Coordinates of C-alpha atoms and ligand atoms in Angstrom, one line a residue:
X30 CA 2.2 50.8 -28.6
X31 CA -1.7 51.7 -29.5
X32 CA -0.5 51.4 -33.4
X33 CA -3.5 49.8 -33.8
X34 CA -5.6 52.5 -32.4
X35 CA -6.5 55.8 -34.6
X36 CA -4.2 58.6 -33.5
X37 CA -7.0 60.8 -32.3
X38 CA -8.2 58.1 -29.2
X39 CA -4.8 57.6 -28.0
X40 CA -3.8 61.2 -28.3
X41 CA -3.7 64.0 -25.6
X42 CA -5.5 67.1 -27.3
X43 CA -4.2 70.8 -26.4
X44 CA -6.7 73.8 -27.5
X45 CA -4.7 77.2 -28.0
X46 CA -6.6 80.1 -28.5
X47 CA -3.9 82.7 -30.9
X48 CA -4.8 85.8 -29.1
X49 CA -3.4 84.6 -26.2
X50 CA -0.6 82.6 -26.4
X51 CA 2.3 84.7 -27.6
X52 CA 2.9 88.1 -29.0
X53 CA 5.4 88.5 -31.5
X54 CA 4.6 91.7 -33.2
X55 CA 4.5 93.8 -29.8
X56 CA 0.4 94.4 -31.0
X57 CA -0.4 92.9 -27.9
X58 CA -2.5 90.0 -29.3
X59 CA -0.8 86.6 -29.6
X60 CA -0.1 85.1 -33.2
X61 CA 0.8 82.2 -34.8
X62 CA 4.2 82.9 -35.1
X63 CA 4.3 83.2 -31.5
X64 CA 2.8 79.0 -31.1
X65 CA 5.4 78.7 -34.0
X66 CA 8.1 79.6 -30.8
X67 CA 6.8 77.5 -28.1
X68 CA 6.6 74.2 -30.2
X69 CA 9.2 72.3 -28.1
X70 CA 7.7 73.4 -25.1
X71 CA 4.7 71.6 -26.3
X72 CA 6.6 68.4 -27.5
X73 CA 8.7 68.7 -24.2
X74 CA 5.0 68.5 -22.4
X75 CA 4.2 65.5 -24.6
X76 CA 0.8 66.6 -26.2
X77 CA 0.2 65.3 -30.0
X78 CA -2.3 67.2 -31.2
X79 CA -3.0 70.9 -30.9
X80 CA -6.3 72.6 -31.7
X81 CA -6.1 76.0 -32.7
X82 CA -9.2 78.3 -32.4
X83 CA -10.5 81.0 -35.5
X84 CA -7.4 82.8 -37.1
X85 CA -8.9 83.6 -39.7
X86 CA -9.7 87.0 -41.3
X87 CA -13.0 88.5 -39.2
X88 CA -14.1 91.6 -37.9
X89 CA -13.8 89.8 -34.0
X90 CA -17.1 90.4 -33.0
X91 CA -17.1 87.3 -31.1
X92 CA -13.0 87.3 -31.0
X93 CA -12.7 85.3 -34.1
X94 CA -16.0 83.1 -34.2
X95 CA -17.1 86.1 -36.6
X96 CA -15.9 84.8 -39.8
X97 CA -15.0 87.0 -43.3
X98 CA -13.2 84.5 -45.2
X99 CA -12.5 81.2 -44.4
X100 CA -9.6 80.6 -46.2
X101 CA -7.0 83.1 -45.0
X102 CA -5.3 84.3 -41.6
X103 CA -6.1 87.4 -40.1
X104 CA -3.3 90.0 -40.4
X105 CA -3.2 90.0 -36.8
X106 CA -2.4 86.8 -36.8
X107 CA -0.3 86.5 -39.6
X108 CA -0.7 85.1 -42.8
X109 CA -1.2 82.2 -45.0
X110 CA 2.3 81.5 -44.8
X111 CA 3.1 82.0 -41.2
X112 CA 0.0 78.8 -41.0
X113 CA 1.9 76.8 -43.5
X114 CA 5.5 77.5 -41.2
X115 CA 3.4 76.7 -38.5
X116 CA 2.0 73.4 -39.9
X117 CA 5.1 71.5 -41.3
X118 CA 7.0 72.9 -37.8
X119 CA 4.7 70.9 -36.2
X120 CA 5.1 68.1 -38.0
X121 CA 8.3 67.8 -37.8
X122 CA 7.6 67.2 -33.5
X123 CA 5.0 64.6 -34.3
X124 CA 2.5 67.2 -33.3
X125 CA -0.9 67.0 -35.4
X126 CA -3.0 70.2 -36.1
X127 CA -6.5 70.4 -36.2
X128 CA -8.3 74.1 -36.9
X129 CA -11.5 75.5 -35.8
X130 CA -13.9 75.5 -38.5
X131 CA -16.9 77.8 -37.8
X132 CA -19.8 76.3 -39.8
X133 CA -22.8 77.4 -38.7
X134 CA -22.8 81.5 -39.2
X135 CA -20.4 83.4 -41.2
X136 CA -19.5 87.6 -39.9
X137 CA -22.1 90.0 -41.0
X138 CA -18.7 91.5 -43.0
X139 CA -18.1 88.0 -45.1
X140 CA -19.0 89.1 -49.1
X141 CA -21.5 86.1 -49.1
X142 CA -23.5 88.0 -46.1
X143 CA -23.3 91.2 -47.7
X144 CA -24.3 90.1 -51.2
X145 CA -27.1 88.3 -49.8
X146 CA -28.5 91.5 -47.5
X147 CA -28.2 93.4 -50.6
X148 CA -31.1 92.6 -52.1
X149 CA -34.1 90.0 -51.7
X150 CA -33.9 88.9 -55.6
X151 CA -29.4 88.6 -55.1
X152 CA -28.8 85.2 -55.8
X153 CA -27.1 84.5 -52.5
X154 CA -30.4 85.7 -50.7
X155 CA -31.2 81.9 -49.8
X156 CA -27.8 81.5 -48.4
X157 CA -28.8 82.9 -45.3
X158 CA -32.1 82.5 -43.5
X159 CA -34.5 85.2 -44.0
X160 CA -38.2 85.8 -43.3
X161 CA -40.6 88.2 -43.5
X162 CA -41.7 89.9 -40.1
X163 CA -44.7 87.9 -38.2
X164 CA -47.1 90.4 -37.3
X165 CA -45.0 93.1 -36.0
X166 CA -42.3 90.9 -34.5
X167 CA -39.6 88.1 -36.2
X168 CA -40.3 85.0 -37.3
X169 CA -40.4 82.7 -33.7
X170 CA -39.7 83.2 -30.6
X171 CA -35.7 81.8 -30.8
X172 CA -33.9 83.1 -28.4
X173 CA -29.9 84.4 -29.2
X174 CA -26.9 83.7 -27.4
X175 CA -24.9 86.6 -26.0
X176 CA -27.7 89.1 -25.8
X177 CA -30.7 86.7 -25.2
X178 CA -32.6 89.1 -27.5
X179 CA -34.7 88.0 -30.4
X180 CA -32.0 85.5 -32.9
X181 CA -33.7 88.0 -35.4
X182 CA -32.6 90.9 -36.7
X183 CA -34.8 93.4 -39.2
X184 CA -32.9 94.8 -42.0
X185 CA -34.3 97.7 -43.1
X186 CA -33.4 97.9 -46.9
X187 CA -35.3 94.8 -47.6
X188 CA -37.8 94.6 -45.1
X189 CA -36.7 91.4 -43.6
X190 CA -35.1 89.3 -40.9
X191 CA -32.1 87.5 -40.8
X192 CA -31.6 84.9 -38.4
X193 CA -28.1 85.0 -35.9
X194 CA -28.2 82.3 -33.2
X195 CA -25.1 84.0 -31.8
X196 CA -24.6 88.0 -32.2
X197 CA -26.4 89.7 -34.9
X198 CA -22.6 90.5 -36.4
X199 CA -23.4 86.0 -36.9
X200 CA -25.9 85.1 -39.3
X201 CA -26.5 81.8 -39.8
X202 CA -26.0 80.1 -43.0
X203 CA -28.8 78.0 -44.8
X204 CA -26.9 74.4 -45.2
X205 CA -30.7 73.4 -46.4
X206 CA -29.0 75.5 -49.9
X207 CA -26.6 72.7 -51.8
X208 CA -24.6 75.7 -52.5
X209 CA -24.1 76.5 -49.3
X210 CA -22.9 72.7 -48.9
X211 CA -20.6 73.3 -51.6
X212 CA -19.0 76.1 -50.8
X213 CA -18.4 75.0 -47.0
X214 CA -17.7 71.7 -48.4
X215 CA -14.8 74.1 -50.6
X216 CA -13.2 75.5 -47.1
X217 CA -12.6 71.8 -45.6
X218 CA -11.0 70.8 -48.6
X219 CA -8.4 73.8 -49.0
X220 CA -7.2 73.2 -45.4
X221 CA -6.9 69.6 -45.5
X222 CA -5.1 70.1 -49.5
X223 CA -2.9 72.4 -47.0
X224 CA -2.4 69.7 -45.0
X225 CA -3.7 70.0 -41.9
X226 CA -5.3 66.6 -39.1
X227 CA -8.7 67.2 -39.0
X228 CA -11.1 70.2 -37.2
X229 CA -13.0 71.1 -34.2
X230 CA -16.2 71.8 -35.4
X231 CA -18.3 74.9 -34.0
X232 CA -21.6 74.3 -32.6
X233 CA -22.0 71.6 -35.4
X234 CA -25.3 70.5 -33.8
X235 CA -26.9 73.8 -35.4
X236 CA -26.2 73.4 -38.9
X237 CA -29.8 71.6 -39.4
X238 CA -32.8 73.8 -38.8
X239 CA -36.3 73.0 -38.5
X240 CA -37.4 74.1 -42.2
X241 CA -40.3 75.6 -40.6
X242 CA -38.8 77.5 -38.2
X243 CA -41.0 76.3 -35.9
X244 CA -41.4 78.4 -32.3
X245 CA -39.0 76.8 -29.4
X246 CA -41.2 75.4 -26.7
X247 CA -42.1 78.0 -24.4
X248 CA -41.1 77.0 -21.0
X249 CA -37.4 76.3 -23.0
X250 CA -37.7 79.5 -24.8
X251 CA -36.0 82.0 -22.0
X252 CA -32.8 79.8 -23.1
X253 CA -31.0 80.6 -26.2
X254 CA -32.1 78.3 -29.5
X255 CA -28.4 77.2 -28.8
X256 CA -29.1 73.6 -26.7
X257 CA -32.4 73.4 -28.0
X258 CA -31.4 72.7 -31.7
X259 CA -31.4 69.1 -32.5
X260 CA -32.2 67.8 -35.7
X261 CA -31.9 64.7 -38.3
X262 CA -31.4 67.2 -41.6
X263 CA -28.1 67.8 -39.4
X264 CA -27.0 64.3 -39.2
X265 CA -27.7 63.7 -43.2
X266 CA -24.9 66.4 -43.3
X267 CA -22.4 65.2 -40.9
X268 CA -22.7 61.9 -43.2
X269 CA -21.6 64.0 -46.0
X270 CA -18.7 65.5 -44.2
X271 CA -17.3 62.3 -43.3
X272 CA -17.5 61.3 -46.6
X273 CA -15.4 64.4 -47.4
X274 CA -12.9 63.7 -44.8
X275 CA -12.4 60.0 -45.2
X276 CA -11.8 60.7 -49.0
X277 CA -8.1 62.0 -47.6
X278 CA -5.1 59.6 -47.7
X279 CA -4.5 60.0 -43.9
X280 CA -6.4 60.0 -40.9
X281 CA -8.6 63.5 -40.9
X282 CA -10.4 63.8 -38.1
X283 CA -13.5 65.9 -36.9
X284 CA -14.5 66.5 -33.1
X285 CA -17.9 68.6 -32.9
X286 CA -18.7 71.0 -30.6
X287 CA -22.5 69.7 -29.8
X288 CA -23.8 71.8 -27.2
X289 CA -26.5 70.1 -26.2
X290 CA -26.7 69.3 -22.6
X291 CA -27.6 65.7 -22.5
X292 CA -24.9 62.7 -22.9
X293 CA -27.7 60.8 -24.8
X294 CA -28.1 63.3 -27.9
X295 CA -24.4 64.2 -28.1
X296 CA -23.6 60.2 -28.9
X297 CA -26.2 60.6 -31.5
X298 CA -23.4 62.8 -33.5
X299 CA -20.7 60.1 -33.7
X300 CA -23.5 58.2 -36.1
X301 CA -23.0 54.5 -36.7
X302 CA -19.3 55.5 -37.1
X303 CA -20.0 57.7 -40.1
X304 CA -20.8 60.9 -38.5
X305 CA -18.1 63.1 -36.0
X306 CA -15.0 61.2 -35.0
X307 CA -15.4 62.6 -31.9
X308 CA -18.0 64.8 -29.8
X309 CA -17.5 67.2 -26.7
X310 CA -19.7 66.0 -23.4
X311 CA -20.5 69.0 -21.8
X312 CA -22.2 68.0 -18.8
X313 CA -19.2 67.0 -17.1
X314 CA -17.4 70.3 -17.6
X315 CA -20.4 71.3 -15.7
X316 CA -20.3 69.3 -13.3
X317 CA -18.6 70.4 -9.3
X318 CA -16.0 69.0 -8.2
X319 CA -17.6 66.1 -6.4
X320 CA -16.6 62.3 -6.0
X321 CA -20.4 61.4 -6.7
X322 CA -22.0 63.1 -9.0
X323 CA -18.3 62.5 -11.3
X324 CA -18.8 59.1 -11.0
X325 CA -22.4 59.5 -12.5
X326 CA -21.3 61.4 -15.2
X327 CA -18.4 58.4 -15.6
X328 CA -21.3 56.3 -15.7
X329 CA -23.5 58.2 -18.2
X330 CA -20.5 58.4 -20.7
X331 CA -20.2 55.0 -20.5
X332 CA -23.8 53.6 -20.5
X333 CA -24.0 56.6 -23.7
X334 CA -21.0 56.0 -25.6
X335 CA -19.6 52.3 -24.9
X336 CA -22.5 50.0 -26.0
X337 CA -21.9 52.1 -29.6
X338 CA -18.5 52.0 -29.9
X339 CA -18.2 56.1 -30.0
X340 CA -15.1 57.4 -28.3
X341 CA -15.5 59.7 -25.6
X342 CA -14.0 63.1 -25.0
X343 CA -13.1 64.6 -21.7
X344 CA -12.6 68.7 -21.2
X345 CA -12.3 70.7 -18.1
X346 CA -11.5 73.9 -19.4
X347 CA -11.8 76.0 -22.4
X348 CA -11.9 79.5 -23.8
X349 CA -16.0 80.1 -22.8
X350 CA -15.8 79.1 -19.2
X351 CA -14.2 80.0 -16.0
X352 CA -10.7 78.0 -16.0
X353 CA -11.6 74.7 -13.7
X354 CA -9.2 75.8 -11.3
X355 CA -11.2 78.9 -10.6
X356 CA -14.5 77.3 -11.0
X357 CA -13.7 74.6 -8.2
X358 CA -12.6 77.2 -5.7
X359 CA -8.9 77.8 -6.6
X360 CA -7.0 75.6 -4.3
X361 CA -4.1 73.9 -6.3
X362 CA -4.0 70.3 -4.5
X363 CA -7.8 70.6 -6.4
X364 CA -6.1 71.6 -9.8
X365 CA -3.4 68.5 -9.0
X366 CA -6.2 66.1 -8.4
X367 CA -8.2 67.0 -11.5
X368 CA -5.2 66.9 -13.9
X369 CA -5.0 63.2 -12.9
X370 CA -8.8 62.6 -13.1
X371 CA -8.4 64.0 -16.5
X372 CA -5.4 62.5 -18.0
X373 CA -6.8 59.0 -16.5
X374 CA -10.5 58.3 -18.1
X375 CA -11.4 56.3 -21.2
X376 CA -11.5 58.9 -23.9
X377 CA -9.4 61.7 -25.2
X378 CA -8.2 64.7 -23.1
X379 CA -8.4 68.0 -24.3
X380 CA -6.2 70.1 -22.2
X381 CA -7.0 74.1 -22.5
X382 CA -3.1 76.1 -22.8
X383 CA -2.5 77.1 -19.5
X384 CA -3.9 75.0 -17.5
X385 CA -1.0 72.6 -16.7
X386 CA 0.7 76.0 -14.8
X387 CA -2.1 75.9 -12.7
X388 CA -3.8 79.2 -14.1
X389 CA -6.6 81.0 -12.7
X390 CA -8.9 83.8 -14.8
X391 CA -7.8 87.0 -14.7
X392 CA -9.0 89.7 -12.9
X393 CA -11.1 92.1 -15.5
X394 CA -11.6 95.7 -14.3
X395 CA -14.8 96.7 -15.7
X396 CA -13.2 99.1 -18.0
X397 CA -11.3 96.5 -19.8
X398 CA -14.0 93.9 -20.5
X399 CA -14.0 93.1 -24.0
X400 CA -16.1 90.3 -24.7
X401 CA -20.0 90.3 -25.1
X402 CA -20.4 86.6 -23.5
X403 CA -18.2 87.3 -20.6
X404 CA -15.4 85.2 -21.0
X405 CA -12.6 87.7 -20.4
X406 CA -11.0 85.5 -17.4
X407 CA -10.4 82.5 -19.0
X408 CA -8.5 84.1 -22.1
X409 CA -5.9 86.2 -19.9
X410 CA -2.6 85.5 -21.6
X411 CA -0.5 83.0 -21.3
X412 CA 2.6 84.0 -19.0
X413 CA 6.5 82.4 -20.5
X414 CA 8.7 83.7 -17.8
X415 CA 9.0 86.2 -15.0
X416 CA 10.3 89.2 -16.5
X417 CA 7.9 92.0 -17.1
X418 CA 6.3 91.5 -20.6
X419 CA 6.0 87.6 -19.5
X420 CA 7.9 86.4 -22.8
X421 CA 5.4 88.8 -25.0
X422 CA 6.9 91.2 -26.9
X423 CA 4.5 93.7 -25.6
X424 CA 4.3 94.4 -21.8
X425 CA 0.8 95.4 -22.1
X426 CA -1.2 92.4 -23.7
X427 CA -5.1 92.7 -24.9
X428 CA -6.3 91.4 -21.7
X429 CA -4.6 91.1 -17.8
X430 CA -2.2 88.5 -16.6
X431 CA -3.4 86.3 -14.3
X432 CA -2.9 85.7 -11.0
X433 CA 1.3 85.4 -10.0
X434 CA 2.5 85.6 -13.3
X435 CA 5.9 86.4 -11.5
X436 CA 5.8 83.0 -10.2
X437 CA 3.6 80.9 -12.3
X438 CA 4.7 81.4 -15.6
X439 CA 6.8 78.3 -18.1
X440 CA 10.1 79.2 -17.5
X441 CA 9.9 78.6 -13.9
X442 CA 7.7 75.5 -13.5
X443 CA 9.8 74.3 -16.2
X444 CA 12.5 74.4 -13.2
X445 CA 10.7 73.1 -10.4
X446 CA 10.5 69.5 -10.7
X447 CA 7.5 69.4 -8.5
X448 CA 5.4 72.4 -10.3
X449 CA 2.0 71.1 -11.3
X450 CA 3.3 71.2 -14.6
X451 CA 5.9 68.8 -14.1
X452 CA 2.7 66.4 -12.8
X453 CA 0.9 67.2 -16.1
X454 CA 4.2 66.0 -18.1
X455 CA 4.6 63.0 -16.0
X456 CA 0.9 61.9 -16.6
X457 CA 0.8 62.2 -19.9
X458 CA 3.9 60.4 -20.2
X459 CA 2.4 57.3 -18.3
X460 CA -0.6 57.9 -20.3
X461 CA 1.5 57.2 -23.6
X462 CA 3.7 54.4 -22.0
X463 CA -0.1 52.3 -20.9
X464 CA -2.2 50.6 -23.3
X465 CA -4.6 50.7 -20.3
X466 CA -4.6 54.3 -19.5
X467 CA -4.2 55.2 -23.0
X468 CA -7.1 53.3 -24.8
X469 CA -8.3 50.6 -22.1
X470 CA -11.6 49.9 -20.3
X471 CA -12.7 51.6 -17.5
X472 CA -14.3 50.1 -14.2
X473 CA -15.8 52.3 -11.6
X474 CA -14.8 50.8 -8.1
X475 CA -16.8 51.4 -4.6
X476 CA -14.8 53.1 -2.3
X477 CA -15.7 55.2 0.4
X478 CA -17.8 58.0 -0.8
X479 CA -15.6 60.9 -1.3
X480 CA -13.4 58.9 -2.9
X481 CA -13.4 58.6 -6.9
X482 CA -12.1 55.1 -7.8
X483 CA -11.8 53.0 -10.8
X484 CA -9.3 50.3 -12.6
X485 CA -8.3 51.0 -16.0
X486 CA -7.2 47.5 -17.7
X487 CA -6.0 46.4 -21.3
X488 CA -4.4 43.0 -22.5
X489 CA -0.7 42.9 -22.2
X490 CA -0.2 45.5 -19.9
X491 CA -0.9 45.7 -15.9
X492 CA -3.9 47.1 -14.5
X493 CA -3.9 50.9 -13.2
X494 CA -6.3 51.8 -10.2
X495 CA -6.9 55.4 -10.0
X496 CA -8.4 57.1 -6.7
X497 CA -9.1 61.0 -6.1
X498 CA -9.8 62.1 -2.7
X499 CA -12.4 64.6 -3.0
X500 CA -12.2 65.7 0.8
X501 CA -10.3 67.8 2.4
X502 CA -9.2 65.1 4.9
X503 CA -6.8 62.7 4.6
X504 CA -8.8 59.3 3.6
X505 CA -8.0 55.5 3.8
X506 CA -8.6 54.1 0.8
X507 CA -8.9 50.3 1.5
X508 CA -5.6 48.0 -0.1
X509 CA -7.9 45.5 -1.0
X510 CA -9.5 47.9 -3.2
X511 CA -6.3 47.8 -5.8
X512 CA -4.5 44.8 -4.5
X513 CA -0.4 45.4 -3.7
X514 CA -0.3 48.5 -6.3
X515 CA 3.0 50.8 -6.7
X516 CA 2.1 54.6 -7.2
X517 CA 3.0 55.4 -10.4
X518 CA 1.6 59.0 -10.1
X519 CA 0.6 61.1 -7.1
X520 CA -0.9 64.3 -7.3
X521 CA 1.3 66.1 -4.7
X522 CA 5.0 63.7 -6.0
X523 CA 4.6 61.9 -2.2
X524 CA 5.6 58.2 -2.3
X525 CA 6.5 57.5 -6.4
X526 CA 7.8 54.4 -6.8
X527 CA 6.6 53.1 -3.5
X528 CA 4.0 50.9 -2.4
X529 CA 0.7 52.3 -1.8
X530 CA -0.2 52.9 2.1
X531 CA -3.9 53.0 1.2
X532 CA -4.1 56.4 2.9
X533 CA -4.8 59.2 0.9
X534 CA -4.1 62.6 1.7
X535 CA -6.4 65.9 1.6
X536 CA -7.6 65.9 -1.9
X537 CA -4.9 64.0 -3.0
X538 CA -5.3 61.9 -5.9
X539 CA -3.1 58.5 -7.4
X540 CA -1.9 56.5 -10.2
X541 CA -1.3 53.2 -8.8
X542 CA 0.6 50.4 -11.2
X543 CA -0.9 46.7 -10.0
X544 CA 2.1 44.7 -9.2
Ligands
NOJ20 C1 -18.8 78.2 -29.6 C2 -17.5 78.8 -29.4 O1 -16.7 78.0 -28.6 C3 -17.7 80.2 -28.8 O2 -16.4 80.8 -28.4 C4 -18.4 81.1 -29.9 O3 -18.6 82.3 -29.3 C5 -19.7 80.4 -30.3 N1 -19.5 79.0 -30.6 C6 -20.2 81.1 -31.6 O4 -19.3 80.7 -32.7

């Protein structure tokens, strides 16, 4: 099935982020030997592609996003090898790997940074963006992320600012320099020589400035520069990095982070097809769990995306915001019915590790917060079985367990056939055995209102209704809406394999198979 179809729009996508998968060393930080380990759990799950955040080496200002070289692992992570073990391992289970590739600011410790602060005549000065102070102050008024300070900091020695959209550890790099271009152009090609499927790209939407600099509006400016940045001189390089990619004998492919909150400018990065495979939609990640305002962000991604034949992307959790399960209260029925809203739209699903056992954020004391954007919670580490070090070869890990790691840890939702993990397996199992839940078209049905409801159909194969009961009653959800429909999938296991009732119950949500 879906032969046809590029790998990356039929595939279910699984981000792990290294620190907190599994320890192997006893450091207390997860590795990649430790994803090495739990490959057949992740084949056994049925995901096909996993997307690894930074490994590589860097200071971990911002946890890894700080990079010092691009082109080798961090010892705590392992090492060139332990990536290459990794690599063909997954291979072998049909699973494809695509890396993080941070392209918009390098660490403050990366030899091109501190050639280029060494001295205003260095020849890697225009690598970076510096200006001279404007009055007494830096350049504009761009805000930074993190601190929501000036993006500017003064270096004393040469009397100038640098600019750092993120953490002044950051600095951005000039892609308006072709060598800059090169050399980045340089780290793409020694991981796809190495082998691996393609990246996620990091705040991609930055990498094109305003050559002027010129001062964010100033009713925008109390946000960071972050959303704000949207530029052509970025698309004229995305063009060049397809090129790059498409020059590989398989199919590479590239999803960008755009963090820009509007549907309409983040289609803008898939190009005319020659730009980003893929894109990340953040407004619906935003978005509360809420039959209505889902369905208008449904509607947006389609009205965005379809009449331009750009693929759409679909992410509930990941490692800067509260897990979804927290964020929508923290009941698990919730959790249930948004792992089938999820697996079920027209796009690819990226799932965020842990979230098919159902985890919450941890709880941080204050004296153990760790990261400068406040994203602690969502990174707690991932929990393999009940005894006390969890499957971690430390007992003590760099951050807290979650919630019930006793309870809600691998090894035993792995043996309870109705764990929410089980539900995840079986919907992404129906997701690979339907051409129309897999790559299909979508219709939004009316229902009544706190009910989500729409058909997903595709040639050859028989139409699948699905419908999410957002309420906290049980809700009748017409027949005639689906026609006599089998549930293939229900959120809570009632009634598989039987006819639909067209009663759902308290934020319940089906899979139905038209008959
Ligand atoms: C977006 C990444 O997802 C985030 O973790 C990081 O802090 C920033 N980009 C800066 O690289």
């Amino acid at each position: 099935m879906n032969s046809a179809q590029p790998w990356w729009k039929s595939c279910v996508a699984y981000q792990i982020y290294p620190r907190s998968f599994c320890d192997t060393t006893g450091n207390g930080v997860g590795d990649l030997e430790g994803i090495r380990r739990h490959l057949d759990y992740l084949a056994w799950l049925g995901v096909d592609a996993l997307w690894l955040s930074p490994f590589y080496k860097s200071p971990m200002a911002d946890y890894g996003y700080d990079v010092a070289d691009y082109c080798d692992v961090d010892p705590l992570f392992g090492t060139l090898d332990d990536f290459d073990k990794l690599l063909a391992d997954a291979h072998r289970r049909n699973l494809r790997v695509i890396i993080d590739w941070v392209p918009n600011h390098t660490s403050d410790q990366h030899p091109w940074f501190i050639e280029s602060r060494s001295s205003r005549d260095n020849p890697k000065r225009n690598w970076y963006w510096w200006r001279d102070p404007k009055g007494d102050g830096p350049p504009n008024n761009w805000i930074a992320s993190f601190t929501f300070g000036p993006a500017w900091e003064f270096d004393e020695s040469t009397q100038q600012y640098y600019l750092h959209t993120f953490l002044p550890q950051q600095p951005d790099l000039n892609w308006h320099n072709p060598e800059v271009v090169a050399a980045m152009h340089e780290t793409l090609h020694f991981w796809l020589d190495r082998g691996v499927d393609g990246f996620r790209m990091d705040v991609i939407h930055l990498i094109g400035k305003d050559p002027e600099l010129g001062d964010d509006p100033p009713d925008l400016a109390p946000l960071s520069h972050v959303p704000l940045n949207h530029r052509p001189e970025t698309h004229e390089l995305l063009r060049d990095i397809r090129l790059l990619l498409d020059s590989y004998d398989r199919d590479r492919m590239a999803v960008g982070e755009v963090y820009l909150l509007d549907t309409s400018l983040v289609a803008t990065y898939y190009g005319h097809g020659d730009e980003l495979h893929l894109n990340f939609n953040f407004p619906p990640l935003y978005t509360p769990w809420d039959a209505a305002l889902w369905r208008q962000q449904i509607e947006k991604a389609e009205q965005e995306l379809g009449p331009i034949d750009a693929w759409p992307t679909w992410v509930l959790s990941n490692h800067d915001n509260k897990r979804h399960r927290t964020r929508y209260g923290g009941s698990e029925s919730r959790a249930r019915a948004a792992a089938v809203l999820l697996l079920t739209l027209r796009g690819t699903p990226f799932l965020y590790a842990g979230e098919e056992l159902g985890l919450e954020d941890c709880v941080v004391p204050p004296e153990r917060v760790l990261d400068p954007g406040g994203r602690d919670g969502c990174r707690a580490p991932i929990p393999w079985d009940g005894s006390p070090s969890h499957g971690w070869a430390s007992a003590d890990p760099w951050l807290p367990w979650p919630p019930e790691p006793d309870k809600r840890n691998v090894a035993d939702l792995t043996e309870d056939p109705e764990s929410i993990l089980h539900l995840y397996r079986r919907l992404i199992a129906a997701r690979k055995a339907s051409a129309a839940l897999a790559v299909g078209s979508i219709e939004l049905l009316d229902g009544p209102d706190v009910v989500l409801a729409y058909r997903r159909y595709a040639p050859g194969d028989n139409d699948r209704f699905v419908l999410i009961n957002f309420s906290q009653a049980p809700t009748s959800a017409p027949v005639d809406l689906t026609g006599p429909a089998v549930v293939e999938i229900a959120s809570d296991g009632e009634g598989e394999g039987a006819p639909f009732t067209g009663v759902l119950a308290p934020e319940q949500a089906v899979v139905l198979r038209r008959c």
